[in-house]
CSV table of C-alpha atoms in Angstrom, one decimal:
chain,number,residue,atom,x,y,z
A,1,MET,CA,-21.2,-52.1,60.7
A,2,ALA,CA,-21.4,-48.9,62.7
A,3,LYS,CA,-24.5,-46.7,62.5
A,4,THR,CA,-24.1,-42.8,61.6
A,5,LYS,CA,-26.4,-40.2,61.7
A,6,ASN,CA,-26.7,-39.9,58.0
A,7,GLU,CA,-28.4,-43.3,58.1
A,8,LYS,CA,-31.9,-43.3,56.6
A,9,ALA,CA,-33.7,-46.5,57.6
A,10,ALA,CA,-36.8,-47.7,55.4
A,11,ILE,CA,-39.2,-50.2,55.1
A,12,ILE,CA,-40.2,-51.4,51.3
A,13,PHE,CA,-43.1,-53.6,50.9
A,14,ASP,CA,-44.5,-56.0,48.5
A,15,LEU,CA,-47.9,-55.1,47.5
A,16,ASP,CA,-50.3,-58.3,46.3
A,17,GLY,CA,-50.3,-60.6,49.2
A,18,THR,CA,-48.7,-58.5,51.6
A,19,LEU,CA,-50.6,-55.0,51.5
A,20,VAL,CA,-53.8,-56.1,49.8
A,21,ASP,CA,-55.7,-59.2,48.3
A,22,ASN,CA,-57.0,-58.3,45.1
A,23,ARG,CA,-57.2,-61.9,43.4
A,24,LYS,CA,-61.1,-62.0,43.1
A,25,ALA,CA,-61.2,-58.3,41.6
A,26,ILE,CA,-58.4,-59.0,39.2
A,27,GLN,CA,-60.2,-62.4,37.9
A,28,LYS,CA,-63.5,-60.4,37.4
A,29,SER,CA,-61.7,-57.7,35.5
A,30,TRP,CA,-59.8,-59.8,33.4
A,31,ASN,CA,-63.2,-62.2,32.7
A,32,ALA,CA,-65.0,-58.9,31.9
A,33,VAL,CA,-62.4,-58.0,29.1
A,34,MET,CA,-62.3,-61.8,27.8
A,35,ASN,CA,-66.1,-61.4,27.4
A,36,ALA,CA,-66.1,-58.2,25.5
A,37,LEU,CA,-63.2,-59.6,23.1
A,38,THR,CA,-64.3,-63.4,22.7
A,39,GLY,CA,-68.0,-63.6,24.1
A,40,LYS,CA,-66.5,-66.1,26.8
A,41,SER,CA,-68.1,-65.5,30.2
A,42,HIS,CA,-65.2,-67.2,32.4
A,43,THR,CA,-62.0,-67.7,30.9
A,44,PHE,CA,-60.1,-67.5,33.9
A,45,SER,CA,-60.5,-69.3,37.4
A,46,LEU,CA,-59.4,-67.9,40.8
A,47,ALA,CA,-56.5,-70.3,40.6
A,48,ASP,CA,-55.3,-68.9,37.2
A,49,VAL,CA,-55.0,-65.5,38.7
A,50,GLU,CA,-53.4,-67.0,42.0
A,51,SER,CA,-50.5,-68.8,39.4
A,52,SER,CA,-49.8,-65.3,38.4
A,53,MET,CA,-49.4,-63.7,41.7
A,54,GLY,CA,-46.0,-61.8,41.7
A,55,LEU,CA,-44.9,-62.3,38.3
A,56,PRO,CA,-43.8,-59.4,36.1
A,57,MET,CA,-46.8,-58.2,33.4
A,58,ASP,CA,-44.8,-59.7,30.5
A,59,GLU,CA,-44.8,-63.1,32.1
A,60,ILE,CA,-48.2,-63.0,33.1
A,61,VAL,CA,-49.2,-62.3,29.6
A,62,ALA,CA,-47.1,-65.0,28.4
A,63,HIS,CA,-48.4,-67.5,31.1
A,64,LEU,CA,-52.0,-67.1,30.9
A,65,PHE,CA,-53.0,-65.2,27.5
A,66,ILE,CA,-50.5,-65.9,24.9
A,67,SER,CA,-50.4,-70.0,26.1
A,68,ARG,CA,-54.3,-69.7,25.5
A,69,PHE,CA,-55.1,-67.6,22.5
A,70,GLY,CA,-51.5,-67.7,20.7
A,71,GLU,CA,-50.1,-64.2,19.5
A,72,PRO,CA,-53.6,-62.5,19.6
A,73,GLY,CA,-53.1,-63.4,23.4
A,74,ARG,CA,-50.5,-60.5,23.8
A,75,ILE,CA,-53.3,-58.0,22.9
A,76,PHE,CA,-56.0,-59.6,25.1
A,77,GLY,CA,-53.5,-59.7,27.8
A,78,GLU,CA,-52.3,-56.0,27.4
A,79,LYS,CA,-56.1,-54.7,27.4
A,80,ALA,CA,-57.0,-57.0,30.7
A,81,LEU,CA,-53.9,-55.8,32.6
A,82,ALA,CA,-55.0,-52.2,31.6
A,83,TYR,CA,-58.5,-52.6,32.4
A,84,GLU,CA,-57.5,-54.2,35.9
A,85,VAL,CA,-56.4,-50.8,36.9
A,86,ASN,CA,-59.2,-49.1,36.1
A,87,TYR,CA,-61.6,-51.6,37.5
A,88,ILE,CA,-59.2,-51.4,41.3
A,89,LYS,CA,-59.8,-47.6,40.9
A,90,THR,CA,-63.3,-48.1,40.6
A,91,THR,CA,-64.0,-51.0,43.0
A,92,GLY,CA,-61.6,-50.5,45.3
A,93,ALA,CA,-58.6,-52.7,46.5
A,94,ASN,CA,-59.2,-55.2,49.5
A,95,PRO,CA,-56.8,-54.3,52.0
A,96,VAL,CA,-55.3,-57.3,54.1
A,97,ARG,CA,-57.0,-57.2,57.6
A,98,GLY,CA,-54.6,-55.5,60.0
A,99,VAL,CA,-52.2,-53.6,57.2
A,100,GLY,CA,-53.8,-50.4,58.0
A,101,GLY,CA,-52.9,-50.2,61.3
A,102,LEU,CA,-49.5,-51.4,60.9
A,103,LEU,CA,-48.7,-49.1,57.8
A,104,LYS,CA,-49.9,-46.2,60.3
A,105,LYS,CA,-47.7,-47.3,63.1
A,106,LEU,CA,-44.6,-48.2,61.0
A,107,SER,CA,-44.9,-44.6,59.3
A,108,SER,CA,-44.6,-42.7,62.3
A,109,LYS,CA,-40.9,-44.0,62.7
A,110,TYR,CA,-39.9,-45.0,59.2
A,111,PRO,CA,-40.4,-43.9,55.6
A,112,LEU,CA,-42.4,-46.6,53.8
A,113,TYR,CA,-42.2,-47.7,50.2
A,114,ILE,CA,-43.7,-50.4,47.7
A,115,VAL,CA,-41.7,-52.4,45.2
A,116,SER,CA,-44.0,-54.6,43.2
A,117,ASN,CA,-43.9,-56.6,39.5
A,118,CYS,CA,-47.3,-54.8,38.8
A,119,GLN,CA,-48.3,-52.7,36.0
A,120,LYS,CA,-48.0,-48.9,36.0
A,121,GLY,CA,-50.9,-47.4,37.9
A,122,TYR,CA,-51.8,-50.3,39.8
A,123,ILE,CA,-49.9,-49.0,43.0
A,124,ASP,CA,-51.7,-45.8,42.9
A,125,ALA,CA,-55.0,-47.2,42.3
A,126,CYS,CA,-54.5,-49.6,45.3
A,127,LEU,CA,-53.4,-46.9,47.3
A,128,SER,CA,-56.0,-44.4,46.7
A,129,SER,CA,-58.9,-46.9,47.2
A,130,THR,CA,-57.6,-48.2,50.5
A,131,GLY,CA,-56.4,-44.7,51.9
A,132,PHE,CA,-53.2,-46.0,52.4
A,133,SER,CA,-51.5,-42.9,50.3
A,134,PRO,CA,-50.4,-40.4,53.2
A,135,PHE,CA,-48.4,-43.8,54.5
A,136,ILE,CA,-46.1,-44.5,51.5
A,137,LYS,CA,-43.5,-42.3,50.4
A,138,GLY,CA,-43.0,-43.5,47.1
A,139,HIS,CA,-42.8,-46.6,45.1
A,140,VAL,CA,-41.5,-48.3,41.9
A,141,SER,CA,-43.3,-51.0,39.8
A,142,TRP,CA,-42.5,-53.1,36.9
A,143,GLY,CA,-44.6,-50.9,34.7
A,144,GLU,CA,-42.7,-47.7,35.6
A,145,SER,CA,-39.1,-49.8,35.2
A,146,PRO,CA,-39.5,-53.0,33.6
A,147,ARG,CA,-36.4,-54.6,35.4
A,148,THR,CA,-36.3,-57.6,38.0
A,149,LYS,CA,-37.7,-57.1,41.6
A,150,ALA,CA,-34.0,-57.3,42.7
A,151,GLU,CA,-33.0,-54.4,40.4
A,152,ASN,CA,-36.0,-52.0,41.1
A,153,ILE,CA,-35.3,-52.3,45.0
A,154,VAL,CA,-31.8,-51.4,44.3
A,155,LEU,CA,-33.1,-48.5,42.2
A,156,LEU,CA,-35.5,-47.4,44.9
A,157,CYS,CA,-32.8,-47.1,47.5
A,158,GLN,CA,-30.5,-45.3,45.0
A,159,GLN,CA,-33.7,-42.8,44.5
A,160,GLU,CA,-34.4,-42.4,47.9
A,161,GLY,CA,-31.0,-42.2,49.6
A,162,LEU,CA,-32.0,-45.3,51.8
A,163,THR,CA,-28.7,-46.8,53.4
A,164,ARG,CA,-30.8,-49.2,55.8
A,165,ALA,CA,-33.8,-51.0,54.6
A,166,ILE,CA,-35.8,-54.0,55.1
A,167,TYR,CA,-37.9,-55.8,52.2
A,168,VAL,CA,-41.1,-57.1,53.5
A,169,GLY,CA,-43.2,-59.6,50.6
A,170,ASP,CA,-44.9,-63.5,50.6
A,171,THR,CA,-43.2,-64.9,48.0
A,172,SER,CA,-40.1,-67.0,47.4
A,173,LEU,CA,-39.4,-64.5,44.6
A,174,ASP,CA,-39.7,-61.6,47.2
A,175,PHE,CA,-37.2,-63.6,49.4
A,176,GLU,CA,-34.8,-64.1,46.6
A,177,SER,CA,-35.0,-60.5,45.3
A,178,ALA,CA,-34.5,-59.0,48.8
A,179,SER,CA,-31.2,-61.5,49.1
A,180,LEU,CA,-30.0,-60.4,45.7
A,181,ALA,CA,-30.5,-56.4,46.6
A,182,GLY,CA,-28.8,-57.1,50.0
A,183,LEU,CA,-31.6,-56.3,52.2
A,184,PRO,CA,-33.0,-58.3,55.4
A,185,PHE,CA,-36.3,-60.1,54.5
A,186,ILE,CA,-39.7,-60.4,56.5
A,187,HIS,CA,-41.9,-63.2,55.1
A,188,ALA,CA,-45.6,-62.0,55.3
A,189,ALA,CA,-46.6,-65.8,55.9
A,190,TYR,CA,-50.2,-64.7,55.8
A,191,GLY,CA,-49.8,-63.8,52.1
A,192,PHE,CA,-49.8,-65.9,49.1
A,193,GLY,CA,-46.7,-67.9,48.8
A,194,GLU,CA,-44.6,-70.3,50.8
A,195,VAL,CA,-41.0,-69.6,51.3
A,196,LYS,CA,-38.3,-71.5,52.8
A,197,GLY,CA,-35.2,-70.3,54.8
A,198,ALA,CA,-36.5,-67.1,55.7
A,199,MET,CA,-35.2,-66.0,59.1
A,200,TYR,CA,-38.1,-63.7,60.0
A,201,LYS,CA,-41.5,-64.5,59.4
A,202,ALA,CA,-45.0,-62.8,60.4
A,203,ALA,CA,-47.7,-64.7,60.8
A,204,LYS,CA,-50.1,-61.4,60.8
A,205,PRO,CA,-49.3,-58.1,59.9
A,206,MET,CA,-48.8,-56.3,63.0
A,207,ASP,CA,-46.0,-59.0,63.9
A,208,ILE,CA,-43.9,-57.0,61.3
A,209,ALA,CA,-43.5,-54.1,63.5
A,210,SER,CA,-41.8,-56.3,66.0
A,211,LEU,CA,-39.6,-57.9,63.5
A,212,VAL,CA,-38.5,-54.5,62.2
A,213,LYS,CA,-37.7,-53.3,65.7
A,214,GLU,CA,-35.8,-56.6,65.8
A,215,ILE,CA,-34.1,-56.4,63.0
A,216,PHE,CA,-32.9,-52.7,63.2
A,217,SER,CA,-31.9,-52.9,66.7
A,218,GLY,CA,-29.5,-56.0,65.9
A,219,GLU,CA,-27.5,-54.2,62.9
């Protein structure tokens, strides 16, 4: 397809596993809530948290909280996910090594965005605590827009007037979502998930910059 002067190229990122690794902080925050609610000090293991990475919030509540505690687990899960945001605000998110340099480099040429299946407020907590806020032009979370990730990618593109974009993520759900949204996909292979069939793979964050150049120049 021929390019026009009005085209607006952008890069859209997943968050957990792609830009930050908050697994330990999430585990601590959830266990703190469960300790207060049930008196148990170690309800969730790190493996439990890892099994929920990338899922929409309602699926996390069903998968980890309602499955263990029945209907009261719904309230437990809602409280844990709300506290998680405040915990990240206070203790800080853990950026993936090399991501800061990548975002700084890419933002000098492209607008950068985030679409994540996280709860409302989580993206802002991560951005403010890592210092990444100046690099990110906008975002959509499941908590703000309870749709599928593919639908939210399309929504963001429509809202921002994006005519060319790449989605970067670390899981098979990210790959599937990018494909459904009609976007090229870069697998952040340093992240949490294994992805089969992805054409572009980044072994480390800075690899993404060269892959972006390759994709956009080849269109």
